[in-house]
Amino acid sequence: MHSPDLAVVRFDDVAANHPDPAFPRFHPRPAQGWINDPNGISHINGRYHVFFQYNPESARHQSIAWGHVSSADLVRWEEHPVALRPQAGGPDEYGCWTGVVTDDGGVPTAAYSGVRGDGGHSQVVIARGSADLVQWDQTGHVAASMPADEQVTAVRDPFLFHFNGKRYAMQGAGLANGHAALLLYTVEDMSNWEYQGIWLTSANPVAADFTPAEIWECPQLVQVPESSAAGSDSVAGSDSAGTWLMMFSLWLSGDAHEHANGVGHLIGSLTEDPQTGLPVFTPRSGGKSDLGRDFYAPQIVALQDRALLWGWANEGPGRDGRRGRDQAEIDAAGWAGVLTFPRELSVLNGALAVNPAPEVEAYRGELLASNAGGTVVLPAFAEALVRGSATGADGTAGAAVAGGVVELVLVAADGGADDGTDGGHQTVFSGTIAAGEELRIFVDASLVEVYRSGSVATTLRAYPTPGEQWQLRLPDGASANVWELNQPADLG
């Protein structure tokens, strides 16, 4: 049992009593305020800790602090007091932005982007935490300032990694020539980072194809399990030979939280330069890390046996034909931003594969439909497992799907027209499914996550209006099992 001061607010209580029907019940966040980038994801003393950029005062991106939730099992979440706050006159007076938490010689330590003034450059600021990560000592110590390099015009979002027994850090950057870049640091002492120069840029031909941007935000570099048709695996988080995944949020000027380029990744190898002894990342392939327009600023933590990712799904105007919320509606609701489910990452046959963490299955409640076809009504909190070939009640295989389309739609519950012409109809997700494929679709009030077997996820926001219902529309030859999502009964 953890110490009694650790648990402040149980998220299931927050969600069950929230007045907004669009508020998620299974994706932990405070009841009010703005949240964005997940930060400081760590597993320390038997608990998973997820911090995030947080404005507790309003549903707008202002005066950013760090919120904090934790869990022993990735299912039961507890909210803790605000961890980091902007310090008047300090290097983070405008905001405590993206960063990481690490165990530094037994002391939980945060390294984050401190911003001194609106539009000013960020610096790497260090804070030390208590053993339970609830209390933090903010002295304003700066471990790395803006490099004295005329090529570097913007820098942000520190990330730590280990290679060949040494600790390194990197930051995302923008260059005067318009390219995005990574800056490399050696970190023998967390209090003093040694700048080693520009490490990788979007001029690299592989990076240019898969991760185009003006600034690489929220850079990640982790080793992930790799598997093939033969089923061979490597281990995440180790220094042994394996597959390295680099991920960036692809910032363009004028984004204003829209982020049209989304998030991209590179897959490659990490070797040691025989001349300098520094690591060299060589990308060989890449792609989009999520196929939805509502996903940005993910953070990955590499554990001994797996790599886990959380991402940010923002509010905002409807995209791709979906209804959204305007700023007045967001202000009235008093909250903005959701974090995704924890996602397990692997490389399958040379490509990134993303799945919900297995622990998420604990949310499965009553089985509402088994091997259903056609149109299936979903509750406001649901999981649907769609298979690309139907199985009859007698267990015999049905017709295989050949490029059929799966749709998740919001439609008037009184049976508005199925052709999409009625005013209440909107298609939230549409995607093909082939024989042998699976889609796992989660609906949590206004957040939709779709996971395709052997591929990346799709993250979407949509807001049902009174009288609307979720419908899952399946092509011939596809079937679905549907569960209502519920909190596990043994909460305590």
XYZ file of C-alpha atoms in Angstrom:
492
model
C 0.000 0.000 0.000
C 1.294 3.448 -0.880
C 1.511 6.293 1.593
C -1.835 7.924 2.468
C -0.710 11.355 1.214
C -0.068 10.000 -2.273
C -3.700 9.603 -3.340
C -5.466 12.960 -3.505
C -8.320 12.453 -5.966
C -9.445 9.184 -7.530
C -10.130 9.737 -11.211
C -13.172 7.429 -11.346
C -14.855 9.732 -8.797
C -13.981 12.815 -10.871
C -15.350 11.292 -14.076
C -18.518 9.845 -12.559
C -19.547 13.237 -11.148
C -18.558 15.476 -14.054
C -21.468 17.498 -15.505
C -20.206 17.539 -19.118
C -21.306 14.449 -21.111
C -18.241 14.946 -23.366
C -15.847 14.472 -20.434
C -13.899 11.176 -20.615
C -14.339 8.527 -17.923
C -11.374 6.296 -18.740
C -8.638 8.776 -19.696
C -7.436 10.483 -16.509
C -7.225 14.252 -16.309
C -8.294 16.960 -13.822
C -11.960 17.937 -13.769
C -11.208 21.482 -14.941
C -8.520 23.408 -16.806
C -6.392 23.060 -19.908
C -4.001 20.157 -20.477
C -1.643 19.380 -23.329
C 1.674 17.526 -23.754
C 2.226 14.480 -21.536
C 5.494 14.954 -19.647
C 7.761 13.184 -17.205
C 6.377 9.707 -17.887
C 8.191 7.333 -15.586
C 7.895 4.132 -13.566
C 9.436 4.744 -10.154
C 8.943 2.827 -6.899
C 6.278 0.615 -8.413
C 4.038 3.345 -9.824
C 3.522 4.802 -13.276
C 3.654 8.596 -13.188
C 2.268 10.781 -15.969
C 2.723 14.527 -15.772
C 1.282 16.952 -18.322
C 1.224 20.618 -19.199
C -1.628 22.073 -17.189
C -3.427 25.358 -16.603
C -5.726 24.763 -13.631
C -7.248 28.249 -13.902
C -8.907 28.099 -17.320
C -9.415 26.038 -20.456
C -6.730 28.004 -22.313
C -2.998 27.561 -22.832
C -1.709 30.070 -20.280
C 0.569 29.998 -17.197
C 1.475 26.389 -17.827
C 2.264 24.210 -14.812
C 2.705 20.428 -14.548
C -0.285 18.344 -13.530
C 0.298 14.845 -12.170
C -1.555 11.519 -12.145
C -0.225 8.120 -11.137
C -1.231 4.465 -11.133
C 0.148 1.144 -9.974
C -1.567 -0.785 -12.768
C -2.375 1.645 -15.653
C -6.080 1.235 -14.817
C -6.786 2.899 -11.463
C -5.570 6.508 -11.607
C -5.113 9.094 -8.889
C -4.632 12.834 -9.287
C -1.977 14.573 -7.191
C -1.292 18.248 -6.442
C 0.258 20.415 -9.136
C 3.891 19.309 -9.383
C 5.695 22.265 -10.992
C 4.555 25.877 -11.235
C 5.954 28.954 -12.987
C 8.210 30.866 -10.609
C 7.960 34.668 -10.576
C 11.243 36.086 -11.832
C 12.593 32.611 -12.559
C 13.656 30.935 -15.803
C 10.181 29.381 -16.046
C 8.121 32.476 -15.165
C 6.049 32.162 -18.347
C 5.586 28.400 -18.112
C 6.928 24.962 -17.226
C 6.730 23.279 -20.602
C 7.653 19.865 -21.937
C 10.246 17.694 -20.223
C 11.104 14.371 -18.653
C 11.515 12.786 -15.217
C 14.386 10.443 -14.439
C 15.843 8.688 -11.418
C 19.125 10.517 -10.852
C 21.092 8.602 -8.247
C 17.914 7.695 -6.357
C 16.398 11.193 -6.590
C 13.431 11.754 -8.956
C 14.551 14.624 -11.171
C 12.624 16.673 -13.730
C 14.339 18.338 -16.690
C 11.926 20.632 -18.529
C 11.639 23.610 -20.843
C 11.410 26.722 -18.736
C 10.189 29.773 -20.639
C 11.071 33.200 -19.238
C 8.728 35.367 -21.252
C 6.028 35.157 -23.902
C 7.780 34.144 -27.106
C 11.136 33.864 -25.379
C 13.624 31.039 -25.758
C 13.385 28.081 -23.440
C 16.115 26.742 -21.174
C 16.502 23.323 -19.567
C 15.461 23.749 -15.941
C 16.055 21.124 -13.247
C 13.775 20.305 -10.282
C 14.190 17.574 -7.681
C 11.316 15.507 -6.333
C 10.400 13.478 -3.262
C 10.449 9.676 -3.393
C 6.714 9.567 -4.221
C 7.126 12.379 -6.814
C 4.467 14.474 -5.061
C 6.685 17.237 -3.601
C 9.104 19.173 -5.846
C 11.934 21.589 -5.082
C 12.103 24.282 -7.771
C 15.303 26.269 -7.362
C 15.363 27.614 -10.920
C 18.619 25.832 -11.737
C 19.387 25.987 -15.477
C 21.249 22.946 -16.844
C 21.397 24.136 -20.464
C 20.733 27.497 -22.083
C 20.151 28.449 -25.689
C 23.275 27.293 -27.599
C 25.634 30.023 -28.815
C 25.143 28.813 -32.363
C 23.906 31.250 -35.001
C 22.264 28.421 -36.933
C 19.918 27.587 -34.033
C 16.896 29.901 -33.866
C 14.572 27.874 -31.601
C 15.063 25.103 -29.069
C 12.742 23.149 -26.767
C 11.639 19.861 -25.183
C 14.565 17.995 -23.595
C 14.648 14.191 -23.711
C 17.147 11.839 -22.027
C 18.424 8.507 -23.337
C 21.188 6.011 -22.536
C 23.562 4.353 -24.976
C 26.592 2.168 -24.300
C 26.372 2.903 -20.608
C 26.386 6.692 -21.031
C 23.643 9.263 -20.543
C 22.779 11.708 -23.313
C 20.088 14.283 -23.952
C 18.615 15.889 -27.006
C 16.369 18.849 -27.712
C 14.226 19.720 -30.685
C 15.236 22.802 -32.637
C 14.663 24.992 -35.652
C 17.465 26.341 -37.820
C 17.944 29.607 -39.666
C 17.821 27.770 -43.001
C 14.281 26.521 -42.280
C 15.202 22.959 -41.385
C 14.184 21.189 -38.202
C 16.988 19.741 -36.094
C 18.040 17.758 -33.057
C 20.677 19.081 -30.676
C 22.838 16.572 -28.786
C 24.158 16.873 -25.215
C 26.287 14.705 -22.965
C 24.904 14.528 -19.423
C 27.421 13.233 -16.920
C 25.911 15.601 -14.364
C 22.180 16.375 -14.530
C 22.943 19.892 -13.334
C 25.265 20.724 -16.245
C 24.553 19.527 -19.793
C 27.402 19.731 -22.301
C 26.300 20.842 -25.776
C 27.776 18.685 -28.558
C 26.189 20.365 -31.584
C 23.533 19.796 -34.206
C 22.967 16.037 -34.363
C 20.400 15.413 -37.108
C 18.335 17.678 -39.384
C 15.396 17.414 -41.720
C 17.862 17.800 -44.602
C 18.594 14.095 -44.131
C 16.805 12.465 -47.097
C 14.965 9.884 -44.980
C 13.930 12.526 -42.455
C 12.846 14.844 -45.263
C 10.472 12.154 -46.548
C 8.904 11.126 -43.246
C 9.296 13.947 -40.705
C 9.105 17.304 -42.531
C 8.857 20.284 -40.173
C 10.275 23.693 -39.323
C 10.882 22.615 -35.716
C 11.038 19.066 -34.374
C 9.059 19.306 -31.155
C 8.908 16.719 -28.368
C 11.736 14.540 -29.738
C 11.875 10.941 -28.493
C 14.533 8.264 -28.916
C 13.925 4.796 -27.496
C 14.765 1.206 -28.240
C 11.652 -0.850 -28.918
C 10.894 -4.569 -29.219
C 11.166 -5.850 -32.772
C 9.328 -8.834 -34.153
C 8.912 -10.461 -37.535
C 6.843 -13.224 -39.036
C 9.221 -15.586 -37.270
C 8.378 -13.936 -33.945
C 11.895 -12.928 -32.869
C 12.007 -10.192 -30.245
C 14.490 -7.722 -28.857
C 14.078 -5.961 -25.528
C 13.022 -2.349 -25.006
C 15.178 -0.137 -22.860
C 18.388 -2.159 -23.129
C 21.721 -1.273 -24.736
C 21.791 -4.497 -26.731
C 21.540 -4.455 -30.504
C 17.989 -3.679 -31.567
C 15.708 -1.236 -33.278
C 15.769 2.426 -32.352
C 12.696 4.582 -32.813
C 12.908 8.367 -33.095
C 9.647 10.310 -32.941
C 8.895 14.005 -33.497
C 5.921 16.326 -33.366
C 6.106 18.200 -36.662
C 5.736 21.914 -35.968
C 4.989 24.435 -38.694
C 4.703 28.197 -38.256
C 1.103 29.241 -37.684
C 0.067 25.882 -36.218
C -1.841 27.404 -33.254
C -2.586 23.935 -31.843
C -3.833 22.648 -35.206
C -0.628 20.773 -36.157
C -1.497 19.753 -39.694
C 1.695 17.714 -40.104
C 0.946 15.711 -36.974
C 3.540 13.324 -35.558
C 6.122 11.338 -37.502
C 8.820 8.817 -36.704
C 12.063 7.387 -38.006
C 13.272 3.816 -37.549
C 17.007 3.177 -37.634
C 20.162 2.200 -35.825
C 22.312 3.814 -33.170
C 26.068 3.358 -33.356
C 29.108 4.963 -31.761
C 31.278 7.322 -33.776
C 34.802 5.867 -33.545
C 36.335 9.350 -33.683
C 34.227 11.193 -31.078
C 32.666 8.346 -29.117
C 29.280 10.071 -29.550
C 26.192 8.207 -30.747
C 25.163 8.390 -34.406
C 21.561 7.768 -35.431
C 21.086 6.438 -38.977
C 17.451 6.410 -40.139
C 16.359 3.827 -42.674
C 12.553 4.246 -42.787
C 9.714 6.107 -41.151
C 6.084 7.108 -41.285
C 3.174 8.757 -39.524
C 2.896 7.836 -35.854
C -0.883 8.403 -35.728
C -3.348 8.836 -38.572
C -5.747 11.199 -36.794
C -5.772 14.994 -36.915
C -6.261 15.238 -33.164
C -2.986 13.697 -31.937
C 0.179 15.570 -30.995
C 3.105 15.828 -28.571
C 3.371 12.179 -27.462
C 5.924 11.017 -24.936
C 7.447 7.532 -24.714
C 8.964 5.754 -21.745
C 11.216 2.751 -22.441
C 10.960 0.158 -19.691
C 12.906 -3.046 -19.331
C 10.416 -5.128 -21.310
C 8.326 -2.651 -23.305
C 7.939 0.902 -24.563
C 4.800 2.845 -23.627
C 3.466 6.036 -25.228
C 0.862 8.599 -24.233
C -0.294 11.345 -26.614
C -2.381 14.512 -26.391
C -5.765 14.906 -28.097
C -6.858 18.525 -28.137
C -10.218 20.243 -28.409
C -11.022 22.657 -31.166
C -12.942 23.200 -34.361
C -14.149 20.172 -36.273
C -11.655 18.645 -38.678
C -12.298 16.467 -41.715
C -16.036 17.100 -41.590
C -16.463 16.441 -37.878
C -18.188 18.881 -35.552
C -15.963 20.462 -32.956
C -16.171 22.947 -30.126
C -15.419 26.609 -30.633
C -13.545 28.620 -28.027
C -16.735 29.885 -26.389
C -17.965 26.306 -25.926
C -14.587 25.227 -24.563
C -14.569 28.136 -22.109
C -18.099 27.250 -20.985
C -17.141 23.622 -20.462
C -14.146 24.730 -18.398
C -11.788 21.994 -19.559
C -9.720 21.179 -22.646
C -7.451 18.324 -23.678
C -7.321 14.571 -23.133
C -4.439 12.115 -22.929
C -4.688 8.875 -24.880
C -4.636 5.406 -23.427
C -1.133 4.079 -22.766
C 0.069 2.475 -25.995
C 2.627 -0.273 -26.486
C 5.092 0.232 -29.313
C 6.935 -2.374 -31.353
C 8.507 -2.696 -34.771
C 6.823 -5.377 -36.842
C 8.454 -6.377 -40.105
C 10.275 -3.059 -40.208
C 7.264 -0.810 -39.489
C 5.901 0.780 -36.325
C 3.044 -1.145 -34.696
C 0.936 0.490 -31.973
C -1.463 -1.314 -29.626
C -3.334 -0.315 -26.488
C -1.529 -1.531 -23.388
C -2.987 -4.934 -22.421
C -4.027 -3.494 -19.046
C -6.762 -1.497 -20.830
C -8.775 -4.724 -21.220
C -9.652 -4.363 -17.528
C -12.191 -1.730 -18.610
C -14.263 -4.277 -20.525
C -17.642 -4.567 -18.870
C -20.778 -6.227 -20.199
C -20.522 -7.908 -23.612
C -23.260 -6.161 -25.595
C -22.803 -7.853 -28.981
C -20.968 -10.961 -30.183
C -20.007 -11.566 -33.817
C -22.443 -8.841 -34.837
C -22.688 -7.604 -38.408
C -24.358 -4.742 -40.243
C -25.062 -1.692 -38.074
C -24.317 -1.936 -34.352
C -25.294 0.728 -31.826
C -22.545 1.621 -29.338
C -22.952 3.205 -25.909
C -21.132 6.428 -25.046
C -18.322 4.395 -23.470
C -17.473 1.356 -25.530
C -14.882 -0.935 -27.059
C -15.527 -2.699 -30.355
C -13.265 -5.433 -31.703
C -13.852 -5.655 -35.459
C -12.552 -8.641 -37.414
C -12.064 -8.734 -41.138
C -13.930 -11.993 -41.648
C -17.250 -13.000 -40.184
C -17.743 -15.980 -37.923
C -21.205 -17.445 -37.562
C -22.829 -18.538 -34.333
C -21.825 -22.119 -35.132
C -18.165 -21.108 -35.325
C -17.857 -21.544 -39.096
C -16.020 -18.905 -41.085
C -18.072 -16.465 -43.105
C -17.231 -14.498 -46.229
C -13.846 -12.774 -46.284
C -13.739 -8.991 -46.505
C -12.268 -7.609 -49.716
C -11.600 -3.915 -49.138
C -14.774 -3.310 -47.157
C -15.160 -0.054 -45.232
C -15.789 0.231 -41.493
C -17.496 3.446 -40.371
C -18.078 4.959 -36.949
C -20.805 7.566 -37.196
C -22.896 9.810 -35.005
C -26.526 9.842 -36.082
C -29.861 10.957 -34.670
C -31.224 8.158 -32.495
C -34.647 8.482 -34.104
C -33.259 6.799 -37.201
C -32.163 9.596 -39.480
C -31.298 8.698 -43.057
C -28.443 6.229 -43.493
C -27.139 8.027 -46.570
C -25.530 10.800 -44.522
C -27.890 13.507 -45.790
C -29.648 14.222 -42.489
C -28.342 17.172 -40.537
C -27.402 15.135 -37.475
C -25.217 12.614 -39.271
C -21.446 12.818 -39.175
C -18.803 10.253 -40.016
C -16.136 10.245 -37.309
C -13.998 7.372 -38.608
C -13.910 5.566 -41.940
C -11.356 2.930 -42.861
C -10.986 -0.222 -44.876
C -10.548 -3.654 -43.357
C -9.171 -6.730 -45.071
C -9.538 -10.417 -44.300
C -7.438 -11.258 -41.259
C -7.209 -7.663 -40.025
C -8.537 -6.400 -36.708
C -9.623 -2.953 -35.586
C -10.048 -2.082 -31.914
C -12.248 0.973 -31.558
C -12.611 2.778 -28.231
C -15.211 5.472 -27.567
C -14.823 7.478 -24.355
C -17.438 10.234 -24.555
C -15.705 12.643 -26.978
C -12.460 10.723 -27.587
C -12.140 7.959 -30.192
C -9.072 5.739 -30.548
C -8.811 3.222 -33.374
C -6.038 0.610 -33.401
C -5.315 -1.394 -36.536
C -3.440 -4.682 -36.147
C 0.171 -4.326 -37.271
C -0.107 -0.572 -37.837
C -0.419 2.763 -36.020
C -3.461 4.195 -34.273
C -5.949 6.888 -35.284
C -6.945 9.463 -32.647
C -10.069 11.581 -33.123
C -12.355 13.929 -31.175
C -16.118 14.136 -31.711
C -18.940 15.550 -29.593
C -22.349 13.836 -29.600
C -25.309 16.176 -29.282
C -28.453 15.311 -27.304
C -30.435 12.667 -29.153
C -27.471 11.318 -31.115
C -26.049 7.816 -30.852
C -22.859 6.106 -31.953
C -23.273 3.570 -34.748
C -20.650 1.144 -36.013
C -21.327 0.239 -39.635
C -19.669 -2.917 -40.890
C -19.170 -4.170 -44.445
C -20.289 -7.610 -45.570
C -18.024 -10.262 -44.111
C -16.912 -8.224 -41.072
C -18.076 -8.839 -37.519
C -17.680 -7.128 -34.164
C -17.716 -7.871 -30.477
C -18.807 -4.888 -28.412
C -18.260 -4.237 -24.717
C -19.473 -1.408 -22.544
C -16.557 0.215 -20.727
C -16.731 0.099 -16.933
C -14.340 0.733 -14.095
C -13.148 -2.549 -12.538
C -15.284 -3.630 -9.603
C -12.367 -4.046 -7.211
C -11.444 -0.385 -6.925
C -10.381 0.418 -3.419
